[in-house]
Short mmCIF file of C-alpha atoms in Angstrom, two decimals:
data_model
loop_
_atom_site.label_atom_id
_atom_site.label_comp_id
_atom_site.label_asym_id
_atom_site.label_seq_id
_atom_site.Cartn_x
_atom_site.Cartn_y
_atom_site.Cartn_z
CA MET E 1 25.76 -89.29 -105.70
CA ASN E 2 28.08 -86.59 -106.97
CA PHE E 3 29.96 -84.12 -104.81
CA LEU E 4 27.57 -81.19 -105.38
CA GLN E 5 24.54 -83.30 -104.44
CA ALA E 6 26.36 -84.49 -101.33
CA LEU E 7 26.89 -80.89 -100.14
CA ALA E 8 23.14 -80.66 -99.53
CA HIS E 9 23.34 -83.70 -97.23
CA PRO E 10 26.23 -83.28 -94.74
CA ASP E 11 25.81 -86.76 -93.24
CA ASP E 12 26.01 -88.29 -96.69
CA LEU E 13 29.06 -86.17 -97.49
CA VAL E 14 30.92 -87.50 -94.44
CA ALA E 15 30.04 -91.09 -95.38
CA LEU E 16 31.02 -90.44 -99.00
CA VAL E 17 34.44 -89.08 -97.98
CA ARG E 18 34.99 -91.97 -95.55
CA PHE E 19 33.94 -94.44 -98.24
CA ARG E 20 36.19 -92.92 -100.90
CA PHE E 21 39.31 -92.32 -98.84
CA LEU E 22 39.16 -94.63 -95.80
CA GLY E 23 38.46 -98.09 -97.09
CA GLY E 24 35.17 -98.44 -98.92
CA ALA E 25 32.12 -100.12 -97.38
CA GLU E 26 34.09 -101.31 -94.34
CA SER E 27 34.59 -97.68 -93.29
CA VAL E 28 30.92 -96.62 -93.35
CA THR E 29 29.04 -99.76 -92.34
CA PRO E 30 29.32 -101.22 -88.85
CA ARG E 31 30.30 -104.88 -88.63
CA VAL E 32 29.57 -107.50 -86.03
CA ASN E 33 32.56 -108.23 -83.84
CA LEU E 34 32.54 -112.02 -84.20
CA SER E 35 34.85 -112.49 -81.23
CA THR E 36 32.10 -111.22 -78.89
CA LEU E 37 29.55 -113.81 -80.02
CA ASP E 38 28.87 -117.29 -78.67
CA GLU E 39 30.27 -119.98 -80.98
CA PRO E 40 26.93 -121.02 -82.60
CA LEU E 41 25.96 -117.43 -83.44
CA ARG E 42 29.51 -116.77 -84.69
CA VAL E 43 29.12 -119.73 -87.09
CA CYS E 44 25.83 -118.25 -88.32
CA TYR E 45 27.50 -114.92 -89.14
CA GLN E 46 30.33 -116.76 -90.88
CA LEU E 47 27.73 -118.61 -92.96
CA LEU E 48 25.98 -115.32 -93.67
CA LYS E 49 29.20 -113.76 -94.94
CA ARG E 50 30.00 -116.84 -97.00
CA THR E 51 26.58 -117.15 -98.65
CA SER E 52 24.91 -113.77 -98.73
CA ARG E 53 27.09 -111.85 -101.09
CA SER E 54 25.97 -108.23 -100.49
CA PHE E 55 23.35 -108.76 -97.76
CA SER E 56 25.93 -109.57 -95.11
CA VAL E 57 27.05 -105.95 -94.89
CA VAL E 58 23.50 -104.60 -94.66
CA ILE E 59 22.36 -107.16 -92.08
CA GLN E 60 25.36 -106.45 -89.86
CA ALA E 61 24.45 -102.76 -89.78
CA LEU E 62 21.12 -103.49 -88.02
CA ASP E 63 20.65 -103.19 -84.25
CA GLU E 64 21.49 -106.37 -82.33
CA GLU E 65 18.07 -107.97 -81.81
CA LEU E 66 16.91 -107.31 -85.35
CA ARG E 67 20.34 -108.13 -86.78
CA ASP E 68 20.45 -111.63 -85.29
CA SER E 69 16.85 -112.34 -86.32
CA VAL E 70 17.41 -111.18 -89.89
CA CYS E 71 20.69 -113.10 -90.09
CA LEU E 72 18.91 -116.30 -89.07
CA PHE E 73 15.93 -115.55 -91.31
CA TYR E 74 18.31 -115.12 -94.24
CA LEU E 75 20.10 -118.39 -93.48
CA VAL E 76 16.84 -120.34 -93.17
CA LEU E 77 15.64 -118.99 -96.52
CA ARG E 78 19.08 -119.55 -98.06
CA ALA E 79 18.88 -123.21 -96.95
CA LEU E 80 15.34 -123.53 -98.33
CA ASP E 81 16.37 -121.95 -101.63
CA THR E 82 19.41 -124.23 -101.83
CA VAL E 83 17.18 -127.29 -101.64
CA GLU E 84 14.92 -125.82 -104.32
CA ASP E 85 17.84 -124.86 -106.57
CA ASP E 86 19.78 -128.12 -106.31
CA MET E 87 19.17 -129.92 -109.59
CA THR E 88 20.84 -133.09 -108.29
CA ILE E 89 18.03 -133.67 -105.79
CA SER E 90 15.21 -135.61 -107.44
CA LEU E 91 11.70 -134.19 -107.30
CA SER E 92 10.59 -137.25 -105.35
CA GLU E 93 13.05 -136.26 -102.60
CA LYS E 94 12.95 -132.47 -103.01
CA VAL E 95 9.20 -131.90 -102.72
CA PRO E 96 8.85 -133.67 -99.33
CA LEU E 97 11.98 -131.86 -98.07
CA LEU E 98 10.49 -128.52 -99.03
CA LYS E 99 7.05 -129.32 -97.61
CA LYS E 100 8.54 -130.22 -94.22
CA PHE E 101 11.30 -127.61 -94.19
CA HIS E 102 9.57 -125.32 -91.68
CA GLU E 103 9.33 -128.31 -89.31
CA TYR E 104 13.11 -128.82 -89.46
CA LEU E 105 13.48 -125.51 -87.61
CA GLU E 106 12.30 -127.34 -84.49
CA ASP E 107 14.45 -130.44 -85.04
CA PRO E 108 17.85 -129.99 -83.35
CA SER E 109 19.50 -132.74 -85.39
CA TRP E 110 18.16 -132.21 -88.92
CA SER E 111 20.74 -131.50 -91.58
CA TYR E 112 21.18 -132.36 -95.23
CA SER E 113 24.56 -133.34 -96.61
CA LYS E 114 23.74 -134.41 -100.17
CA SER E 115 23.46 -130.95 -101.73
CA THR E 116 25.96 -130.16 -104.45
CA CYS E 117 25.13 -126.44 -104.49
CA LYS E 118 27.78 -123.99 -103.34
CA ASP E 119 25.55 -122.91 -100.42
CA GLY E 120 24.98 -126.50 -99.30
CA ILE E 121 27.12 -125.74 -96.24
CA VAL E 122 24.08 -124.02 -94.71
CA LEU E 123 22.15 -127.30 -94.99
CA GLU E 124 25.05 -129.22 -93.46
CA LYS E 125 25.28 -126.78 -90.56
CA PHE E 126 21.51 -126.41 -90.19
CA PRO E 127 21.51 -127.76 -86.60
CA ILE E 128 23.49 -124.67 -85.60
CA VAL E 129 21.14 -122.35 -87.51
CA SER E 130 18.05 -124.02 -86.07
CA SER E 131 19.45 -123.93 -82.52
CA GLU E 132 19.93 -120.17 -82.81
CA TYR E 133 16.46 -119.86 -84.39
CA ARG E 134 14.98 -121.59 -81.34
CA ARG E 135 16.64 -118.97 -79.10
CA LEU E 136 14.79 -116.11 -80.83
CA LYS E 137 11.71 -114.46 -79.36
CA PRO E 138 8.49 -116.31 -80.27
CA ALA E 139 7.28 -113.47 -82.51
CA PHE E 140 10.42 -113.68 -84.68
CA ARG E 141 10.23 -117.49 -84.82
CA GLU E 142 6.58 -117.35 -85.87
CA VAL E 143 7.29 -115.01 -88.79
CA ILE E 144 10.29 -117.01 -89.99
CA LYS E 145 8.47 -120.33 -89.76
CA ASP E 146 5.33 -119.01 -91.48
CA ILE E 147 7.16 -117.44 -94.41
CA THR E 148 9.38 -120.50 -94.78
CA ALA E 149 6.29 -122.74 -95.00
CA ARG E 150 4.53 -120.45 -97.50
CA MET E 151 7.57 -120.11 -99.72
CA ALA E 152 8.22 -123.84 -99.68
CA ALA E 153 4.59 -124.49 -100.68
CA GLY E 154 4.99 -122.07 -103.58
CA PHE E 155 8.24 -123.68 -104.65
CA CYS E 156 6.54 -127.09 -104.65
CA ILE E 157 3.80 -125.81 -106.95
CA TYR E 158 6.24 -124.48 -109.52
CA LEU E 159 8.55 -127.46 -109.34
CA GLN E 160 5.64 -129.56 -110.56
CA LYS E 161 4.00 -127.07 -112.93
CA GLU E 162 5.17 -125.25 -116.02
CA VAL E 163 5.47 -121.50 -115.89
CA ASN E 164 3.40 -120.33 -118.85
CA THR E 165 1.86 -116.95 -118.11
CA VAL E 166 3.03 -113.57 -116.96
CA ALA E 167 1.04 -114.15 -113.76
CA ASP E 168 2.98 -117.40 -113.23
CA TRP E 169 6.27 -115.55 -113.69
CA ASP E 170 5.14 -112.80 -111.31
CA GLU E 171 4.39 -115.41 -108.66
CA VAL E 172 7.68 -117.26 -109.19
CA CYS E 173 9.66 -114.02 -109.13
CA GLY E 174 7.80 -112.94 -105.99
CA LEU E 175 8.80 -116.18 -104.28
CA ARG E 176 12.41 -115.73 -105.38
CA TRP E 177 12.49 -112.12 -104.24
CA HIS E 178 11.49 -113.13 -100.72
CA VAL E 179 14.26 -115.72 -100.60
CA LYS E 180 16.88 -113.21 -101.69
CA MET E 181 15.84 -110.74 -98.97
#
């Protein structure tokens, strides 16, 4: 947005000036004060910052109830995607892991320490993520669990099938887009 366009939107102009002269994204986007969180939720936000690249900033700008739910949703899907992406996990191990992944949300002790992917830390610390997941309202848990199961099922299909058509690519890209949300 250039300066003249911003004049037509005073709120945007204030944010633009703050962004330009007072410290970039940190100055216009609210952040979670980690010191006010319980230790498990603090770990989740640290994992979010470590693994999410740009989504961390956006998620932290949400209101509290939605923010925590989206943070945990992101981490669950990041863990799922890490299993799918890890080329060192054999298909004979990966497919059952993916098929049961939504069930691991209810297992307080499940973790996976054999991932060589850079985001494997989320799998190692999954008991913390899943404990916070289990503290969410049932409606949030239901959505996260359902989408996790559906995405894992789709991943399993395309791990065992060649992508040959545009329709195949659309489906694969649709699955990937949901993970990156």
